[in-house]
Amino acid sequence: MTNIFYIINILTVGILFLIIKRQDKKIDLIPQTCIMFLCVLAYQTLECILLSYINIPISLNILSIINLITIFLLTIAIKKKGIQSFKIEKKDFLAIIILLVLVSTISYCDVGKIEDIRYYSTDASIHYIAAKEFYQNDKLLYKTEGTETSSQMMPIAYTNVGLIFKALEPIIGEMNFYRAFILFDIIIFLFSAILFYFIIKNKMNTKIDFLIGIVVTIIYMLGYPLNNLLSGFYYLGIGCLAINGILYVLKQKENKNIVTLSLLNVTLILSYSLFAPVVYLSMFIYYLIITRKKYNKIFNKEFIINTI
């Protein structure tokens, strides 16, 4: 029952975070769900870092208690701000169907019914072991003695997959953990494609534009994201997904939530830190330009808050 209770409360945290009102008009539900997914990854990793820092074992019971506190705080925020309205446009629904079919086809050709392990690189085994060690030891790898993997490994990938192992173990058993590992990889691949589509969506004003947009999205998918999927570089996949999330939020004229951006940046730096410098520098330059255009000055209070 512990695992079921944890699954329910972490899903509740995600849903409540998703529905907090950000603006008066309706916003796209699908990309916001991807953003929520990324924020939950960051949130869970921050929980694990905090518990490790104060030497408390990372168990589903302890995490559930923290989640209940978070649910209480999010409920208060929703009562204060209201519930966000969402929309799903017909062309977006069609685009998601196309991407789902493509991702399903690629995944089936690669791993069948999530039964075969065919990663092109042995790197996947290292990250699977890292997640399994976190699952077994209830603490981050840098505090785990005799680990088979690097204790300096970025935590967001192995902590979240390890927590999935903890939650699903009574249901699927340890022998099937590899299936959860592969499915997580596939979800990252799918969400990366979806967010990329929505990043370029505002350029699709005609049916021809829409078709071109789908083709460009597919070309993007078949590049670095597909390489990450086939090679088992799922930590890089999370990093790419986080970059897409940051780009999507920054493109929204009225939806640049500081908490959301902060969690996305946490996701980025805790997935693959080498991505962070160029992204953070780009965000710094972006806010310089925006502040200059909006206030005719380079530095002000808003700029400092956004860049910090």
PDB file of C-alpha atoms in Angstrom:
ATOM      1  CA  MET A   1       0.000   0.000   0.000  1.00  0.00           C
ATOM      2  CA  THR A   2       2.928   2.353   0.621  1.00  0.00           C
ATOM      3  CA  ASN A   3       3.770   2.424  -3.073  1.00  0.00           C
ATOM      4  CA  ILE A   4       0.150   3.061  -4.095  1.00  0.00           C
ATOM      5  CA  PHE A   5      -0.124   5.917  -1.605  1.00  0.00           C
ATOM      6  CA  TYR A   6       3.122   7.411  -2.941  1.00  0.00           C
ATOM      7  CA  ILE A   7       1.981   7.123  -6.572  1.00  0.00           C
ATOM      8  CA  ILE A   8      -1.295   8.868  -5.716  1.00  0.00           C
ATOM      9  CA  ASN A   9       0.306  11.738  -3.814  1.00  0.00           C
ATOM     10  CA  ILE A  10       3.083  12.424  -6.334  1.00  0.00           C
ATOM     11  CA  LEU A  11       0.491  12.455  -9.137  1.00  0.00           C
ATOM     12  CA  THR A  12      -1.564  14.850  -7.023  1.00  0.00           C
ATOM     13  CA  VAL A  13       1.451  17.136  -6.622  1.00  0.00           C
ATOM     14  CA  GLY A  14       1.907  17.170 -10.404  1.00  0.00           C
ATOM     15  CA  ILE A  15      -1.763  17.810 -11.152  1.00  0.00           C
ATOM     16  CA  LEU A  16      -2.031  20.624  -8.602  1.00  0.00           C
ATOM     17  CA  PHE A  17       1.122  22.239  -9.976  1.00  0.00           C
ATOM     18  CA  LEU A  18      -0.356  21.965 -13.468  1.00  0.00           C
ATOM     19  CA  ILE A  19      -3.709  23.598 -12.664  1.00  0.00           C
ATOM     20  CA  ILE A  20      -2.461  26.618 -10.691  1.00  0.00           C
ATOM     21  CA  LYS A  21      -3.724  29.675 -12.569  1.00  0.00           C
ATOM     22  CA  ARG A  22      -1.013  31.393 -14.583  1.00  0.00           C
ATOM     23  CA  GLN A  23      -3.089  33.699 -16.779  1.00  0.00           C
ATOM     24  CA  ASP A  24      -6.711  34.511 -17.558  1.00  0.00           C
ATOM     25  CA  LYS A  25      -6.858  33.082 -21.075  1.00  0.00           C
ATOM     26  CA  LYS A  26      -6.771  29.376 -21.901  1.00  0.00           C
ATOM     27  CA  ILE A  27      -3.347  27.840 -22.436  1.00  0.00           C
ATOM     28  CA  ASP A  28      -2.260  24.660 -24.244  1.00  0.00           C
ATOM     29  CA  LEU A  29      -2.713  21.627 -21.993  1.00  0.00           C
ATOM     30  CA  ILE A  30      -0.313  19.248 -23.736  1.00  0.00           C
ATOM     31  CA  PRO A  31       2.942  21.250 -23.473  1.00  0.00           C
ATOM     32  CA  GLN A  32       2.025  22.321 -19.944  1.00  0.00           C
ATOM     33  CA  THR A  33       1.769  18.629 -19.033  1.00  0.00           C
ATOM     34  CA  CYS A  34       5.311  18.111 -20.354  1.00  0.00           C
ATOM     35  CA  ILE A  35       6.496  21.106 -18.323  1.00  0.00           C
ATOM     36  CA  MET A  36       4.774  19.702 -15.236  1.00  0.00           C
ATOM     37  CA  PHE A  37       6.552  16.371 -15.796  1.00  0.00           C
ATOM     38  CA  LEU A  38       9.931  18.132 -15.856  1.00  0.00           C
ATOM     39  CA  CYS A  39       9.109  20.141 -12.741  1.00  0.00           C
ATOM     40  CA  VAL A  40       8.127  16.967 -10.880  1.00  0.00           C
ATOM     41  CA  LEU A  41      11.479  15.416 -11.847  1.00  0.00           C
ATOM     42  CA  ALA A  42      13.273  18.426 -10.361  1.00  0.00           C
ATOM     43  CA  TYR A  43      11.027  18.456  -7.292  1.00  0.00           C
ATOM     44  CA  GLN A  44      11.664  14.780  -6.517  1.00  0.00           C
ATOM     45  CA  THR A  45      15.416  15.150  -6.939  1.00  0.00           C
ATOM     46  CA  LEU A  46      15.472  18.183  -4.630  1.00  0.00           C
ATOM     47  CA  GLU A  47      13.575  16.106  -2.055  1.00  0.00           C
ATOM     48  CA  CYS A  48      16.214  13.384  -2.317  1.00  0.00           C
ATOM     49  CA  ILE A  49      19.092  15.881  -2.042  1.00  0.00           C
ATOM     50  CA  LEU A  50      17.543  17.429   1.081  1.00  0.00           C
ATOM     51  CA  LEU A  51      16.989  14.065   2.761  1.00  0.00           C
ATOM     52  CA  SER A  52      20.525  12.920   1.917  1.00  0.00           C
ATOM     53  CA  TYR A  53      21.974  16.151   3.271  1.00  0.00           C
ATOM     54  CA  ILE A  54      20.316  15.604   6.668  1.00  0.00           C
ATOM     55  CA  ASN A  55      21.048  11.843   6.567  1.00  0.00           C
ATOM     56  CA  ILE A  56      17.453  10.628   6.391  1.00  0.00           C
ATOM     57  CA  PRO A  57      16.855   7.470   4.290  1.00  0.00           C
ATOM     58  CA  ILE A  58      14.992   8.206   1.058  1.00  0.00           C
ATOM     59  CA  SER A  59      11.928   6.014   1.495  1.00  0.00           C
ATOM     60  CA  LEU A  60       8.489   6.273  -0.083  1.00  0.00           C
ATOM     61  CA  ASN A  61       7.006   6.898   3.374  1.00  0.00           C
ATOM     62  CA  ILE A  62       9.190   9.947   4.020  1.00  0.00           C
ATOM     63  CA  LEU A  63       8.655  11.282   0.495  1.00  0.00           C
ATOM     64  CA  SER A  64       4.898  10.852   0.889  1.00  0.00           C
ATOM     65  CA  ILE A  65       4.940  12.976   4.049  1.00  0.00           C
ATOM     66  CA  ILE A  66       6.815  15.748   2.212  1.00  0.00           C
ATOM     67  CA  ASN A  67       4.401  15.413  -0.701  1.00  0.00           C
ATOM     68  CA  LEU A  68       1.412  15.855   1.607  1.00  0.00           C
ATOM     69  CA  ILE A  69       2.931  19.120   2.869  1.00  0.00           C
ATOM     70  CA  THR A  70       3.486  20.212  -0.734  1.00  0.00           C
ATOM     71  CA  ILE A  71      -0.093  19.284  -1.626  1.00  0.00           C
ATOM     72  CA  PHE A  72      -1.332  21.434   1.264  1.00  0.00           C
ATOM     73  CA  LEU A  73       0.756  24.416   0.105  1.00  0.00           C
ATOM     74  CA  LEU A  74      -0.307  23.986  -3.525  1.00  0.00           C
ATOM     75  CA  THR A  75      -3.960  23.801  -2.476  1.00  0.00           C
ATOM     76  CA  ILE A  76      -3.580  27.125  -0.656  1.00  0.00           C
ATOM     77  CA  ALA A  77      -1.962  28.637  -3.760  1.00  0.00           C
ATOM     78  CA  ILE A  78      -4.828  27.385  -5.956  1.00  0.00           C
ATOM     79  CA  LYS A  79      -7.433  28.844  -3.612  1.00  0.00           C
ATOM     80  CA  LYS A  80      -5.614  32.174  -3.821  1.00  0.00           C
ATOM     81  CA  LYS A  81      -4.877  32.255  -7.566  1.00  0.00           C
ATOM     82  CA  GLY A  82      -7.637  30.062  -9.000  1.00  0.00           C
ATOM     83  CA  ILE A  83      -7.656  27.170 -11.475  1.00  0.00           C
ATOM     84  CA  GLN A  84      -6.100  27.514 -14.921  1.00  0.00           C
ATOM     85  CA  SER A  85      -8.221  26.944 -18.037  1.00  0.00           C
ATOM     86  CA  PHE A  86      -6.739  24.818 -20.807  1.00  0.00           C
ATOM     87  CA  LYS A  87      -7.316  24.084 -24.467  1.00  0.00           C
ATOM     88  CA  ILE A  88      -6.375  21.464 -27.033  1.00  0.00           C
ATOM     89  CA  GLU A  89      -6.638  22.594 -30.645  1.00  0.00           C
ATOM     90  CA  LYS A  90      -7.589  20.145 -33.399  1.00  0.00           C
ATOM     91  CA  LYS A  91      -4.301  20.530 -35.252  1.00  0.00           C
ATOM     92  CA  ASP A  92      -2.378  19.924 -32.027  1.00  0.00           C
ATOM     93  CA  PHE A  93      -4.364  16.744 -31.407  1.00  0.00           C
ATOM     94  CA  LEU A  94      -3.521  15.592 -34.937  1.00  0.00           C
ATOM     95  CA  ALA A  95       0.162  16.439 -34.414  1.00  0.00           C
ATOM     96  CA  ILE A  96       0.282  14.438 -31.167  1.00  0.00           C
ATOM     97  CA  ILE A  97      -1.303  11.426 -32.896  1.00  0.00           C
ATOM     98  CA  ILE A  98       1.347  11.607 -35.640  1.00  0.00           C
ATOM     99  CA  LEU A  99       4.165  11.882 -33.083  1.00  0.00           C
ATOM    100  CA  LEU A 100       2.716   9.059 -30.975  1.00  0.00           C
ATOM    101  CA  VAL A 101       2.537   6.775 -34.004  1.00  0.00           C
ATOM    102  CA  LEU A 102       6.106   7.631 -34.978  1.00  0.00           C
ATOM    103  CA  VAL A 103       7.476   7.161 -31.453  1.00  0.00           C
ATOM    104  CA  SER A 104       5.549   3.884 -31.062  1.00  0.00           C
ATOM    105  CA  THR A 105       6.882   2.604 -34.378  1.00  0.00           C
ATOM    106  CA  ILE A 106      10.479   3.529 -33.573  1.00  0.00           C
ATOM    107  CA  SER A 107      10.171   2.027 -30.091  1.00  0.00           C
ATOM    108  CA  TYR A 108       8.636  -1.190 -31.385  1.00  0.00           C
ATOM    109  CA  CYS A 109      11.354  -1.577 -34.022  1.00  0.00           C
ATOM    110  CA  ASP A 110      13.975  -0.993 -31.319  1.00  0.00           C
ATOM    111  CA  VAL A 111      12.730  -2.907 -28.269  1.00  0.00           C
ATOM    112  CA  GLY A 112       9.617  -4.763 -29.433  1.00  0.00           C
ATOM    113  CA  LYS A 113       6.965  -4.856 -26.709  1.00  0.00           C
ATOM    114  CA  ILE A 114       9.514  -3.432 -24.255  1.00  0.00           C
ATOM    115  CA  GLU A 115      11.002  -6.905 -23.962  1.00  0.00           C
ATOM    116  CA  ASP A 116      14.326  -6.560 -25.762  1.00  0.00           C
ATOM    117  CA  ILE A 117      17.377  -4.609 -24.605  1.00  0.00           C
ATOM    118  CA  ARG A 118      19.144  -3.258 -27.676  1.00  0.00           C
ATOM    119  CA  TYR A 119      20.975  -0.134 -26.606  1.00  0.00           C
ATOM    120  CA  TYR A 120      23.862   0.747 -28.899  1.00  0.00           C
ATOM    121  CA  SER A 121      26.034   1.801 -25.980  1.00  0.00           C
ATOM    122  CA  THR A 122      26.973   0.139 -22.694  1.00  0.00           C
ATOM    123  CA  ASP A 123      26.384   3.536 -21.061  1.00  0.00           C
ATOM    124  CA  ALA A 124      22.761   2.505 -20.527  1.00  0.00           C
ATOM    125  CA  SER A 125      23.839  -0.332 -18.227  1.00  0.00           C
ATOM    126  CA  ILE A 126      25.807   2.096 -16.042  1.00  0.00           C
ATOM    127  CA  HIS A 127      22.797   4.337 -15.583  1.00  0.00           C
ATOM    128  CA  TYR A 128      20.508   1.389 -14.947  1.00  0.00           C
ATOM    129  CA  ILE A 129      22.901   0.194 -12.236  1.00  0.00           C
ATOM    130  CA  ALA A 130      22.979   3.706 -10.749  1.00  0.00           C
ATOM    131  CA  ALA A 131      19.167   3.763 -10.503  1.00  0.00           C
ATOM    132  CA  LYS A 132      19.165   0.237  -9.032  1.00  0.00           C
ATOM    133  CA  GLU A 133      21.792   1.177  -6.413  1.00  0.00           C
ATOM    134  CA  PHE A 134      19.765   4.238  -5.417  1.00  0.00           C
ATOM    135  CA  TYR A 135      16.687   2.005  -5.142  1.00  0.00           C
ATOM    136  CA  GLN A 136      18.561  -0.462  -2.932  1.00  0.00           C
ATOM    137  CA  ASN A 137      20.424   1.969  -0.659  1.00  0.00           C
ATOM    138  CA  ASP A 138      17.858   4.755  -0.103  1.00  0.00           C
ATOM    139  CA  LYS A 139      20.481   7.481  -0.536  1.00  0.00           C
ATOM    140  CA  LEU A 140      22.293   9.388  -3.245  1.00  0.00           C
ATOM    141  CA  LEU A 141      25.312   7.722  -4.825  1.00  0.00           C
ATOM    142  CA  TYR A 142      27.827  10.152  -3.345  1.00  0.00           C
ATOM    143  CA  LYS A 143      26.814   8.799   0.074  1.00  0.00           C
ATOM    144  CA  THR A 144      26.762   5.160  -1.006  1.00  0.00           C
ATOM    145  CA  GLU A 145      29.840   3.068  -0.179  1.00  0.00           C
ATOM    146  CA  GLY A 146      31.119   0.534  -2.685  1.00  0.00           C
ATOM    147  CA  THR A 147      29.013   1.842  -5.563  1.00  0.00           C
ATOM    148  CA  GLU A 148      29.656   0.280  -8.981  1.00  0.00           C
ATOM    149  CA  THR A 149      29.070   3.629 -10.681  1.00  0.00           C
ATOM    150  CA  SER A 150      30.494   7.126 -10.268  1.00  0.00           C
ATOM    151  CA  SER A 151      29.484   8.822  -7.021  1.00  0.00           C
ATOM    152  CA  GLN A 152      29.647  12.132  -8.913  1.00  0.00           C
ATOM    153  CA  MET A 153      26.914  11.144 -11.377  1.00  0.00           C
ATOM    154  CA  MET A 154      24.245  13.802 -11.920  1.00  0.00           C
ATOM    155  CA  PRO A 155      21.279  12.747  -9.749  1.00  0.00           C
ATOM    156  CA  ILE A 156      18.102  13.711 -11.601  1.00  0.00           C
ATOM    157  CA  ALA A 157      18.044  10.660 -13.877  1.00  0.00           C
ATOM    158  CA  TYR A 158      18.930   7.916 -11.423  1.00  0.00           C
ATOM    159  CA  THR A 159      16.857   9.335  -8.535  1.00  0.00           C
ATOM    160  CA  ASN A 160      13.652   9.550 -10.549  1.00  0.00           C
ATOM    161  CA  VAL A 161      14.089   6.154 -12.189  1.00  0.00           C
ATOM    162  CA  GLY A 162      15.060   4.717  -8.799  1.00  0.00           C
ATOM    163  CA  LEU A 163      11.867   6.115  -7.303  1.00  0.00           C
ATOM    164  CA  ILE A 164       9.902   4.534 -10.151  1.00  0.00           C
ATOM    165  CA  PHE A 165      11.567   1.233  -9.228  1.00  0.00           C
ATOM    166  CA  LYS A 166      10.522   1.697  -5.591  1.00  0.00           C
ATOM    167  CA  ALA A 167       6.932   2.513  -6.555  1.00  0.00           C
ATOM    168  CA  LEU A 168       6.535  -0.302  -9.092  1.00  0.00           C
ATOM    169  CA  GLU A 169       8.473  -3.100  -7.366  1.00  0.00           C
ATOM    170  CA  PRO A 170       5.406  -4.629  -5.632  1.00  0.00           C
ATOM    171  CA  ILE A 171       3.554  -4.521  -8.973  1.00  0.00           C
ATOM    172  CA  ILE A 172       6.105  -5.665 -11.579  1.00  0.00           C
ATOM    173  CA  GLY A 173       8.940  -7.134  -9.494  1.00  0.00           C
ATOM    174  CA  GLU A 174      12.658  -6.390  -9.763  1.00  0.00           C
ATOM    175  CA  MET A 175      13.089  -8.642 -12.788  1.00  0.00           C
ATOM    176  CA  ASN A 176      11.024  -6.224 -14.865  1.00  0.00           C
ATOM    177  CA  PHE A 177      12.729  -3.014 -13.770  1.00  0.00           C
ATOM    178  CA  TYR A 178      14.427  -2.823 -17.160  1.00  0.00           C
ATOM    179  CA  ARG A 179      11.008  -2.353 -18.765  1.00  0.00           C
ATOM    180  CA  ALA A 180      10.301   0.681 -16.569  1.00  0.00           C
ATOM    181  CA  PHE A 181      13.776   1.997 -17.450  1.00  0.00           C
ATOM    182  CA  ILE A 182      13.116   1.652 -21.193  1.00  0.00           C
ATOM    183  CA  LEU A 183       9.585   3.095 -20.949  1.00  0.00           C
ATOM    184  CA  PHE A 184      10.915   6.154 -19.093  1.00  0.00           C
ATOM    185  CA  ASP A 185      13.415   6.628 -21.931  1.00  0.00           C
ATOM    186  CA  ILE A 186      10.611   6.444 -24.507  1.00  0.00           C
ATOM    187  CA  ILE A 187       8.499   8.988 -22.611  1.00  0.00           C
ATOM    188  CA  ILE A 188      11.430  11.427 -22.564  1.00  0.00           C
ATOM    189  CA  PHE A 189      11.790  10.948 -26.330  1.00  0.00           C
ATOM    190  CA  LEU A 190       8.078  11.584 -26.924  1.00  0.00           C
ATOM    191  CA  PHE A 191       7.890  14.659 -24.679  1.00  0.00           C
ATOM    192  CA  SER A 192      10.964  16.142 -26.331  1.00  0.00           C
ATOM    193  CA  ALA A 193       9.245  15.906 -29.723  1.00  0.00           C
ATOM    194  CA  ILE A 194       5.994  17.336 -28.356  1.00  0.00           C
ATOM    195  CA  LEU A 195       7.659  20.362 -26.774  1.00  0.00           C
ATOM    196  CA  PHE A 196       9.672  21.040 -29.926  1.00  0.00           C
ATOM    197  CA  TYR A 197       6.434  21.045 -31.934  1.00  0.00           C
ATOM    198  CA  PHE A 198       4.857  23.583 -29.579  1.00  0.00           C
ATOM    199  CA  ILE A 199       7.984  25.771 -29.632  1.00  0.00           C
ATOM    200  CA  ILE A 200       7.571  26.269 -33.389  1.00  0.00           C
ATOM    201  CA  LYS A 201       3.762  26.127 -33.377  1.00  0.00           C
ATOM    202  CA  ASN A 202       3.278  29.915 -33.601  1.00  0.00           C
ATOM    203  CA  LYS A 203       4.915  29.821 -37.058  1.00  0.00           C
ATOM    204  CA  MET A 204       2.225  27.461 -38.378  1.00  0.00           C
ATOM    205  CA  ASN A 205      -0.460  29.760 -39.749  1.00  0.00           C
ATOM    206  CA  THR A 206      -1.582  27.671 -42.726  1.00  0.00           C
ATOM    207  CA  LYS A 207      -2.013  23.979 -43.542  1.00  0.00           C
ATOM    208  CA  ILE A 208       1.245  24.053 -45.487  1.00  0.00           C
ATOM    209  CA  ASP A 209       2.990  25.618 -42.495  1.00  0.00           C
ATOM    210  CA  PHE A 210       1.550  22.849 -40.313  1.00  0.00           C
ATOM    211  CA  LEU A 211       2.872  20.125 -42.623  1.00  0.00           C
ATOM    212  CA  ILE A 212       6.284  21.786 -42.755  1.00  0.00           C
ATOM    213  CA  GLY A 213       6.228  22.079 -38.955  1.00  0.00           C
ATOM    214  CA  ILE A 214       5.497  18.362 -38.567  1.00  0.00           C
ATOM    215  CA  VAL A 215       8.337  17.508 -40.967  1.00  0.00           C
ATOM    216  CA  VAL A 216      10.756  19.791 -39.094  1.00  0.00           C
ATOM    217  CA  THR A 217       9.677  18.206 -35.785  1.00  0.00           C
ATOM    218  CA  ILE A 218      10.286  14.711 -37.186  1.00  0.00           C
ATOM    219  CA  ILE A 219      13.716  15.764 -38.463  1.00  0.00           C
ATOM    220  CA  TYR A 220      14.500  17.072 -34.971  1.00  0.00           C
ATOM    221  CA  MET A 221      13.316  13.788 -33.410  1.00  0.00           C
ATOM    222  CA  LEU A 222      15.513  11.726 -35.702  1.00  0.00           C
ATOM    223  CA  GLY A 223      18.601  13.658 -34.599  1.00  0.00           C
ATOM    224  CA  TYR A 224      19.934  13.977 -31.072  1.00  0.00           C
ATOM    225  CA  PRO A 225      16.752  12.766 -29.276  1.00  0.00           C
ATOM    226  CA  LEU A 226      16.740   9.504 -31.253  1.00  0.00           C
ATOM    227  CA  ASN A 227      20.463   9.054 -30.624  1.00  0.00           C
ATOM    228  CA  ASN A 228      19.800   9.436 -26.890  1.00  0.00           C
ATOM    229  CA  LEU A 229      17.008   6.858 -27.052  1.00  0.00           C
ATOM    230  CA  LEU A 230      18.929   4.246 -29.033  1.00  0.00           C
ATOM    231  CA  SER A 231      22.125   4.679 -27.022  1.00  0.00           C
ATOM    232  CA  GLY A 232      20.530   4.841 -23.574  1.00  0.00           C
ATOM    233  CA  PHE A 233      21.730   8.388 -22.867  1.00  0.00           C
ATOM    234  CA  TYR A 234      18.524   9.158 -21.020  1.00  0.00           C
ATOM    235  CA  TYR A 235      20.202  11.734 -18.785  1.00  0.00           C
ATOM    236  CA  LEU A 236      21.055  13.667 -21.972  1.00  0.00           C
ATOM    237  CA  GLY A 237      17.473  13.173 -23.091  1.00  0.00           C
ATOM    238  CA  ILE A 238      16.265  14.805 -19.879  1.00  0.00           C
ATOM    239  CA  GLY A 239      18.696  17.679 -20.474  1.00  0.00           C
ATOM    240  CA  CYS A 240      17.415  18.203 -24.026  1.00  0.00           C
ATOM    241  CA  LEU A 241      13.833  18.034 -22.782  1.00  0.00           C
ATOM    242  CA  ALA A 242      14.632  20.636 -20.111  1.00  0.00           C
ATOM    243  CA  ILE A 243      16.119  22.960 -22.744  1.00  0.00           C
ATOM    244  CA  ASN A 244      12.947  22.584 -24.809  1.00  0.00           C
ATOM    245  CA  GLY A 245      10.913  23.348 -21.706  1.00  0.00           C
ATOM    246  CA  ILE A 246      12.916  26.514 -21.004  1.00  0.00           C
ATOM    247  CA  LEU A 247      12.560  27.653 -24.617  1.00  0.00           C
ATOM    248  CA  TYR A 248       8.822  27.014 -24.563  1.00  0.00           C
ATOM    249  CA  VAL A 249       8.274  28.987 -21.343  1.00  0.00           C
ATOM    250  CA  LEU A 250      10.438  31.898 -22.528  1.00  0.00           C
ATOM    251  CA  LYS A 251       8.417  32.116 -25.753  1.00  0.00           C
ATOM    252  CA  GLN A 252       5.200  32.649 -23.810  1.00  0.00           C
ATOM    253  CA  LYS A 253       4.424  36.363 -23.596  1.00  0.00           C
ATOM    254  CA  GLU A 254       2.305  36.093 -20.432  1.00  0.00           C
ATOM    255  CA  ASN A 255       3.396  32.837 -18.839  1.00  0.00           C
ATOM    256  CA  LYS A 256       7.000  33.248 -17.682  1.00  0.00           C
ATOM    257  CA  ASN A 257       6.473  31.748 -14.229  1.00  0.00           C
ATOM    258  CA  ILE A 258       9.647  32.170 -12.163  1.00  0.00           C
ATOM    259  CA  VAL A 259       9.042  28.998 -10.113  1.00  0.00           C
ATOM    260  CA  THR A 260       8.550  26.955 -13.284  1.00  0.00           C
ATOM    261  CA  LEU A 261      11.677  28.373 -14.910  1.00  0.00           C
ATOM    262  CA  SER A 262      13.674  27.750 -11.734  1.00  0.00           C
ATOM    263  CA  LEU A 263      12.606  24.098 -11.613  1.00  0.00           C
ATOM    264  CA  LEU A 264      13.391  23.680 -15.316  1.00  0.00           C
ATOM    265  CA  ASN A 265      16.857  25.090 -14.733  1.00  0.00           C
ATOM    266  CA  VAL A 266      17.320  22.710 -11.808  1.00  0.00           C
ATOM    267  CA  THR A 267      16.306  19.847 -14.110  1.00  0.00           C
ATOM    268  CA  LEU A 268      18.872  20.998 -16.665  1.00  0.00           C
ATOM    269  CA  ILE A 269      21.860  21.357 -14.368  1.00  0.00           C
ATOM    270  CA  LEU A 270      21.122  18.118 -12.483  1.00  0.00           C
ATOM    271  CA  SER A 271      20.774  16.112 -15.704  1.00  0.00           C
ATOM    272  CA  TYR A 272      23.885  17.138 -17.648  1.00  0.00           C
ATOM    273  CA  SER A 273      25.722  20.132 -16.242  1.00  0.00           C
ATOM    274  CA  LEU A 274      27.722  20.790 -19.421  1.00  0.00           C
ATOM    275  CA  PHE A 275      24.495  21.963 -21.084  1.00  0.00           C
ATOM    276  CA  ALA A 276      23.958  24.590 -18.403  1.00  0.00           C
ATOM    277  CA  PRO A 277      26.600  27.287 -19.158  1.00  0.00           C
ATOM    278  CA  VAL A 278      25.470  28.014 -22.723  1.00  0.00           C
ATOM    279  CA  VAL A 279      21.772  27.889 -21.761  1.00  0.00           C
ATOM    280  CA  TYR A 280      22.216  30.128 -18.724  1.00  0.00           C
ATOM    281  CA  LEU A 281      24.320  32.587 -20.723  1.00  0.00           C
ATOM    282  CA  SER A 282      21.637  32.631 -23.433  1.00  0.00           C
ATOM    283  CA  MET A 283      18.940  33.334 -20.839  1.00  0.00           C
ATOM    284  CA  PHE A 284      21.058  36.147 -19.386  1.00  0.00           C
ATOM    285  CA  ILE A 285      21.406  37.739 -22.836  1.00  0.00           C
ATOM    286  CA  TYR A 286      17.690  37.192 -23.513  1.00  0.00           C
ATOM    287  CA  TYR A 287      16.683  39.056 -20.352  1.00  0.00           C
ATOM    288  CA  LEU A 288      19.170  41.824 -21.141  1.00  0.00           C
ATOM    289  CA  ILE A 289      17.491  42.364 -24.515  1.00  0.00           C
ATOM    290  CA  ILE A 290      13.965  42.136 -23.082  1.00  0.00           C
ATOM    291  CA  THR A 291      14.755  44.579 -20.273  1.00  0.00           C
ATOM    292  CA  ARG A 292      16.358  47.003 -22.707  1.00  0.00           C
ATOM    293  CA  LYS A 293      13.314  46.934 -25.016  1.00  0.00           C
ATOM    294  CA  LYS A 294      10.752  47.142 -22.216  1.00  0.00           C
ATOM    295  CA  TYR A 295      12.331  49.711 -19.888  1.00  0.00           C
ATOM    296  CA  ASN A 296      15.010  51.311 -22.059  1.00  0.00           C
ATOM    297  CA  LYS A 297      17.621  50.311 -19.498  1.00  0.00           C
ATOM    298  CA  ILE A 298      19.840  47.292 -18.999  1.00  0.00           C
ATOM    299  CA  PHE A 299      19.480  46.523 -15.300  1.00  0.00           C
ATOM    300  CA  ASN A 300      16.464  46.806 -13.020  1.00  0.00           C
ATOM    301  CA  LYS A 301      14.774  44.823 -10.239  1.00  0.00           C
ATOM    302  CA  GLU A 302      12.856  42.569 -12.648  1.00  0.00           C
ATOM    303  CA  PHE A 303      16.057  41.706 -14.551  1.00  0.00           C
ATOM    304  CA  ILE A 304      17.863  40.768 -11.333  1.00  0.00           C
ATOM    305  CA  ILE A 305      14.986  38.563 -10.146  1.00  0.00           C
ATOM    306  CA  ASN A 306      14.701  36.802 -13.524  1.00  0.00           C
ATOM    307  CA  THR A 307      18.412  36.125 -13.919  1.00  0.00           C
ATOM    308  CA  ILE A 308      18.924  34.958 -10.331  1.00  0.00           C
TER     309      ILE A 308
END
